[in-house]
mmCIF file of C-alpha atoms in Angstrom:
data_model
loop_
_atom_site.group_PDB
_atom_site.id
_atom_site.type_symbol
_atom_site.label_atom_id
_atom_site.label_comp_id
_atom_site.label_asym_id
_atom_site.label_seq_id
_atom_site.Cartn_x
_atom_site.Cartn_y
_atom_site.Cartn_z
ATOM 1 C CA MET A 1 93.675 136.471 58.561
ATOM 2 C CA GLY A 2 90.063 136.065 57.370
ATOM 3 C CA SER A 3 90.658 132.650 55.806
ATOM 4 C CA ALA A 4 92.634 131.462 58.847
ATOM 5 C CA ALA A 5 89.845 132.524 61.231
ATOM 6 C CA GLY A 6 87.254 130.864 59.000
ATOM 7 C CA GLY A 7 89.258 127.651 58.952
ATOM 8 C CA ALA A 8 89.568 127.687 62.750
ATOM 9 C CA CYS A 9 85.791 128.159 63.125
ATOM 10 C CA LEU A 10 85.088 125.275 60.757
ATOM 11 C CA ALA A 11 87.527 123.040 62.635
ATOM 12 C CA LEU A 12 85.875 123.935 65.963
ATOM 13 C CA ALA A 13 82.409 123.285 64.561
ATOM 14 C CA ALA A 14 83.539 119.912 63.224
ATOM 15 C CA LEU A 15 85.031 119.003 66.601
ATOM 16 C CA LEU A 16 81.816 119.921 68.418
ATOM 17 C CA LEU A 17 79.776 117.924 65.906
ATOM 18 C CA VAL A 18 81.962 114.862 66.374
ATOM 19 C CA ALA A 19 81.764 115.202 70.169
ATOM 20 C CA SER A 20 77.974 115.553 69.966
ATOM 21 C CA CYS A 21 77.661 112.513 67.734
ATOM 22 C CA ALA A 22 79.948 110.511 70.013
ATOM 23 C CA SER A 23 77.872 111.511 73.047
ATOM 24 C CA THR A 24 74.621 110.597 71.277
ATOM 25 C CA ALA A 25 76.044 107.301 70.085
ATOM 26 C CA SER A 26 77.229 106.365 73.589
ATOM 27 C CA ALA A 27 73.886 107.225 75.294
ATOM 28 C CA ALA A 28 71.757 104.159 76.087
ATOM 29 C CA LYS A 29 68.076 103.492 76.689
ATOM 30 C CA TYR A 30 66.996 100.987 79.323
ATOM 31 C CA THR A 31 63.512 99.526 79.340
ATOM 32 C CA VAL A 32 62.471 99.220 82.979
ATOM 33 C CA GLY A 33 61.506 95.636 83.819
ATOM 34 C CA ASP A 34 62.507 94.554 80.293
ATOM 35 C CA SER A 35 59.649 92.517 78.777
ATOM 36 C CA SER A 36 57.591 92.699 81.988
ATOM 37 C CA GLY A 37 57.447 96.473 81.844
ATOM 38 C CA TRP A 38 56.261 98.757 84.664
ATOM 39 C CA THR A 39 53.749 96.800 86.718
ATOM 40 C CA THR A 40 52.975 95.406 90.139
ATOM 41 C CA GLY A 41 54.598 92.258 91.485
ATOM 42 C CA ALA A 42 58.005 92.879 89.790
ATOM 43 C CA ASP A 43 61.404 93.070 91.506
ATOM 44 C CA TYR A 44 62.941 96.288 90.227
ATOM 45 C CA THR A 45 65.724 96.229 92.808
ATOM 46 C CA THR A 46 67.158 93.119 91.180
ATOM 47 C CA TRP A 47 66.582 94.544 87.700
ATOM 48 C CA ALA A 48 68.576 97.722 88.527
ATOM 49 C CA SER A 49 71.422 95.910 90.318
ATOM 50 C CA ASP A 50 73.496 95.240 87.167
ATOM 51 C CA LYS A 51 72.698 98.405 85.252
ATOM 52 C CA LYS A 52 75.575 100.855 84.676
ATOM 53 C CA LEU A 53 73.649 104.051 84.120
ATOM 54 C CA LYS A 54 75.338 107.351 83.281
ATOM 55 C CA VAL A 55 74.286 110.897 82.541
ATOM 56 C CA GLY A 56 72.721 111.022 79.074
ATOM 57 C CA ASP A 57 71.073 107.601 79.332
ATOM 58 C CA SER A 58 67.274 107.201 79.457
ATOM 59 C CA LEU A 59 64.792 104.982 81.301
ATOM 60 C CA VAL A 60 61.745 103.809 79.356
ATOM 61 C CA PHE A 61 58.669 102.817 81.388
ATOM 62 C CA ASN A 62 56.086 100.747 79.495
ATOM 63 C CA TYR A 63 52.698 100.246 81.226
ATOM 64 C CA ALA A 64 48.970 100.389 80.688
ATOM 65 C CA GLY A 65 47.972 104.037 80.340
ATOM 66 C CA GLY A 66 45.402 105.090 82.939
ATOM 67 C CA ALA A 67 46.163 102.094 85.152
ATOM 68 C CA HIS A 68 49.616 103.245 86.262
ATOM 69 C CA ASN A 69 51.868 106.264 86.157
ATOM 70 C CA VAL A 70 55.515 107.171 86.721
ATOM 71 C CA ALA A 71 56.486 109.764 89.337
ATOM 72 C CA GLU A 72 60.037 110.809 90.135
ATOM 73 C CA VAL A 73 60.253 111.598 93.842
ATOM 74 C CA SER A 74 62.729 112.429 96.600
ATOM 75 C CA ALA A 75 64.409 109.773 98.726
ATOM 76 C CA ALA A 76 62.016 110.497 101.614
ATOM 77 C CA ASP A 77 58.898 110.196 99.412
ATOM 78 C CA TYR A 78 60.317 107.028 97.879
ATOM 79 C CA ALA A 79 60.642 105.499 101.331
ATOM 80 C CA SER A 80 57.070 106.516 102.275
ATOM 81 C CA CYS A 81 55.588 105.746 98.816
ATOM 82 C CA SER A 82 54.215 109.289 98.523
ATOM 83 C CA ALA A 83 53.777 111.041 95.170
ATOM 84 C CA ALA A 84 52.284 114.216 96.688
ATOM 85 C CA ASN A 85 55.480 116.206 95.997
ATOM 86 C CA ALA A 86 56.573 114.461 92.804
ATOM 87 C CA LEU A 87 59.398 116.090 90.871
ATOM 88 C CA THR A 88 57.926 114.865 87.568
ATOM 89 C CA SER A 89 54.935 112.687 86.714
ATOM 90 C CA ASP A 90 53.569 111.020 83.552
ATOM 91 C CA ALA A 91 50.668 108.650 82.826
ATOM 92 C CA SER A 92 50.914 108.338 79.018
ATOM 93 C CA GLY A 93 51.610 104.592 78.998
ATOM 94 C CA THR A 94 55.172 105.009 77.652
ATOM 95 C CA SER A 95 57.273 107.349 79.729
ATOM 96 C CA THR A 96 60.868 108.114 78.734
ATOM 97 C CA VAL A 97 62.910 109.759 81.465
ATOM 98 C CA ALA A 98 66.244 111.339 80.508
ATOM 99 C CA LEU A 99 68.869 111.009 83.208
ATOM 100 C CA LYS A 100 70.441 114.470 83.185
ATOM 101 C CA THR A 101 72.222 114.526 86.551
ATOM 102 C CA ALA A 102 74.517 112.160 88.367
ATOM 103 C CA GLY A 103 73.474 110.601 91.675
ATOM 104 C CA LYS A 104 70.450 108.717 92.974
ATOM 105 C CA HIS A 105 67.083 108.895 91.174
ATOM 106 C CA TYR A 106 63.829 107.521 92.650
ATOM 107 C CA PHE A 107 60.638 106.497 90.821
ATOM 108 C CA ILE A 108 57.301 105.134 92.034
ATOM 109 C CA CYS A 109 53.800 104.541 90.728
ATOM 110 C CA GLY A 110 51.582 107.217 92.276
ATOM 111 C CA VAL A 111 48.438 105.107 92.155
ATOM 112 C CA THR A 112 47.441 104.196 95.711
ATOM 113 C CA GLY A 113 48.808 100.847 96.826
ATOM 114 C CA HIS A 114 50.961 100.227 93.734
ATOM 115 C CA CYS A 115 54.220 101.500 95.219
ATOM 116 C CA SER A 116 53.848 99.242 98.237
ATOM 117 C CA SER A 117 53.130 96.374 95.783
ATOM 118 C CA GLY A 118 56.589 96.737 94.251
ATOM 119 C CA MET A 119 56.233 99.534 91.684
ATOM 120 C CA LYS A 120 59.233 101.488 92.919
ATOM 121 C CA LEU A 121 62.648 101.905 91.395
ATOM 122 C CA ALA A 122 65.887 103.453 92.676
ATOM 123 C CA VAL A 123 68.863 103.848 90.334
ATOM 124 C CA THR A 124 72.355 105.320 90.620
ATOM 125 C CA VAL A 125 73.545 107.471 87.709
ATOM 126 C CA ALA A 126 77.251 108.043 87.102
ATOM 127 C CA ALA A 127 78.737 111.166 85.553
ATOM 128 C CA ALA A 128 79.328 110.980 81.809
ATOM 129 C CA ALA A 129 82.881 110.328 80.671
ATOM 130 C CA THR A 130 84.440 113.438 79.155
ATOM 131 C CA ALA A 131 86.344 113.229 75.902
ATOM 132 C CA ALA A 132 90.051 113.889 76.210
ATOM 133 C CA SER A 133 90.992 117.340 74.991
ATOM 134 C CA PRO A 134 93.515 117.467 72.136
ATOM 135 C CA PRO A 135 96.991 118.630 73.167
ATOM 136 C CA PRO A 136 97.662 122.287 72.515
ATOM 137 C CA LYS A 137 99.632 123.100 69.438
ATOM 138 C CA ALA A 138 103.166 124.175 70.050
ATOM 139 C CA SER A 139 103.916 127.706 68.950
ATOM 140 C CA PRO A 140 106.758 127.928 66.420
ATOM 141 C CA THR A 141 109.977 129.200 67.980
ATOM 142 C CA PRO A 142 111.242 132.294 66.167
ATOM 143 C CA GLU A 143 114.740 131.955 64.803
ATOM 144 C CA THR A 144 117.350 134.129 66.549
ATOM 145 C CA PRO A 145 119.364 136.135 64.043
ATOM 146 C CA ASP A 146 123.129 135.508 64.076
ATOM 147 C CA THR A 147 124.763 138.680 65.415
ATOM 148 C CA THR A 148 128.382 137.325 65.416
ATOM 149 C CA PRO A 149 130.552 139.517 63.135
ATOM 150 C CA ASP A 150 132.274 137.751 60.259
ATOM 151 C CA THR A 151 136.053 137.942 60.870
ATOM 152 C CA THR A 152 137.110 136.057 57.724
ATOM 153 C CA PRO A 153 139.111 138.405 55.430
ATOM 154 C CA THR A 154 137.617 138.902 52.036
ATOM 155 C CA SER A 155 139.839 137.820 49.149
ATOM 156 C CA PRO A 156 140.226 140.318 46.301
ATOM 157 C CA SER A 157 137.733 139.686 43.566
ATOM 158 C CA THR A 158 139.157 138.091 40.440
ATOM 159 C CA SER A 159 136.010 138.623 38.419
ATOM 160 C CA SER A 160 135.845 141.007 35.506
ATOM 161 C CA GLY A 161 136.116 144.594 36.576
ATOM 162 C CA GLY A 162 138.403 143.758 39.536
ATOM 163 C CA ALA A 163 141.832 142.959 38.047
ATOM 164 C CA THR A 164 144.468 141.564 40.387
ATOM 165 C CA PRO A 165 147.291 144.125 40.890
ATOM 166 C CA LYS A 166 150.597 143.068 39.325
ATOM 167 C CA THR A 167 154.000 143.282 41.081
ATOM 168 C CA PRO A 168 156.156 145.916 39.331
ATOM 169 C CA ALA A 169 159.258 144.458 37.607
ATOM 170 C CA THR A 170 162.657 145.333 39.053
ATOM 171 C CA VAL A 171 164.594 147.532 36.676
ATOM 172 C CA LEU A 172 168.361 146.903 36.749
ATOM 173 C CA ALA A 173 170.549 149.960 36.663
ATOM 174 C CA PRO A 174 173.083 150.045 33.758
ATOM 175 C CA PRO A 175 176.729 149.580 34.756
ATOM 176 C CA THR A 176 178.483 152.752 35.717
ATOM 177 C CA LYS A 177 180.946 154.009 33.045
ATOM 178 C CA GLN A 178 184.318 155.269 34.103
ATOM 179 C CA SER A 179 184.881 158.870 33.317
ATOM 180 C CA GLU A 180 187.243 159.696 30.447
ATOM 181 C CA SER A 181 189.569 161.611 32.760
ATOM 182 C CA GLY A 182 190.009 158.581 34.966
ATOM 183 C CA ALA A 183 190.865 156.439 31.945
ATOM 184 C CA THR A 184 193.453 158.989 30.724
ATOM 185 C CA GLY A 185 195.119 158.989 34.122
ATOM 186 C CA LEU A 186 195.403 155.210 34.096
ATOM 187 C CA ARG A 187 196.979 155.217 30.667
ATOM 188 C CA ALA A 188 199.548 157.837 31.770
ATOM 189 C CA LYS A 189 200.510 155.793 34.780
ATOM 190 C CA ALA A 190 200.980 152.741 32.582
ATOM 191 C CA MET A 191 203.247 154.575 30.192
ATOM 192 C CA ALA A 192 205.309 155.937 33.050
ATOM 193 C CA GLY A 193 205.689 152.502 34.420
ATOM 194 C CA LEU A 194 206.859 151.200 31.070
ATOM 195 C CA GLY A 195 209.397 154.070 30.855
ATOM 196 C CA VAL A 196 210.902 153.236 34.226
ATOM 197 C CA ALA A 197 211.103 149.580 33.277
ATOM 198 C CA GLY A 198 212.916 150.488 30.077
ATOM 199 C CA LEU A 199 215.486 152.573 31.908
ATOM 200 C CA VAL A 200 216.163 149.772 34.351
ATOM 201 C CA ALA A 201 216.654 147.311 31.526
ATOM 202 C CA ALA A 202 219.100 149.618 29.700
ATOM 203 C CA ALA A 203 221.230 150.068 32.788
ATOM 204 C CA LEU A 204 221.546 146.351 33.250
ATOM 205 C CA PHE A 205 222.751 145.746 29.734
#
């Protein structure tokens, strides 16, 4: 049980590692304004029009530190170019913003007059694609024991120790002998018959 549980944990850890690596590999970074960077006079609406952003991607703002900044704001503040209630703000010169939620995200430069001069960006972020879960493993079906009784008669064993019974031989009875008294009676009758025959023959001659 211990080795099986350990193997399952290792397999799960490997799966999570692969999923994490796949997610990291698929995440993309987009440099706002490309080579122009984050500055006044640029058309960021056109730049964002062909970008397919998704959760996990990042926006990189390159600009002159101290001259500009990047503020993420609400839709209302974006429309009014107000950074007074900014959700996040950075003025380091290279700001990387991770897109962690799906939906609309709005960015402006909070320096007075820069937003109205074009330093504003609105992007739409799509939900990240989820990896397909592996199909569950089928549980082995237990074999049903055969409960049908065996009706085949068992032949007598012919192996050593189990000799096959032999059929007893028929013993013929000896012929019945005639008793001596019966034989004597037959002989007497024969002699009497011969005597009668002799008398008959004498009378004829």
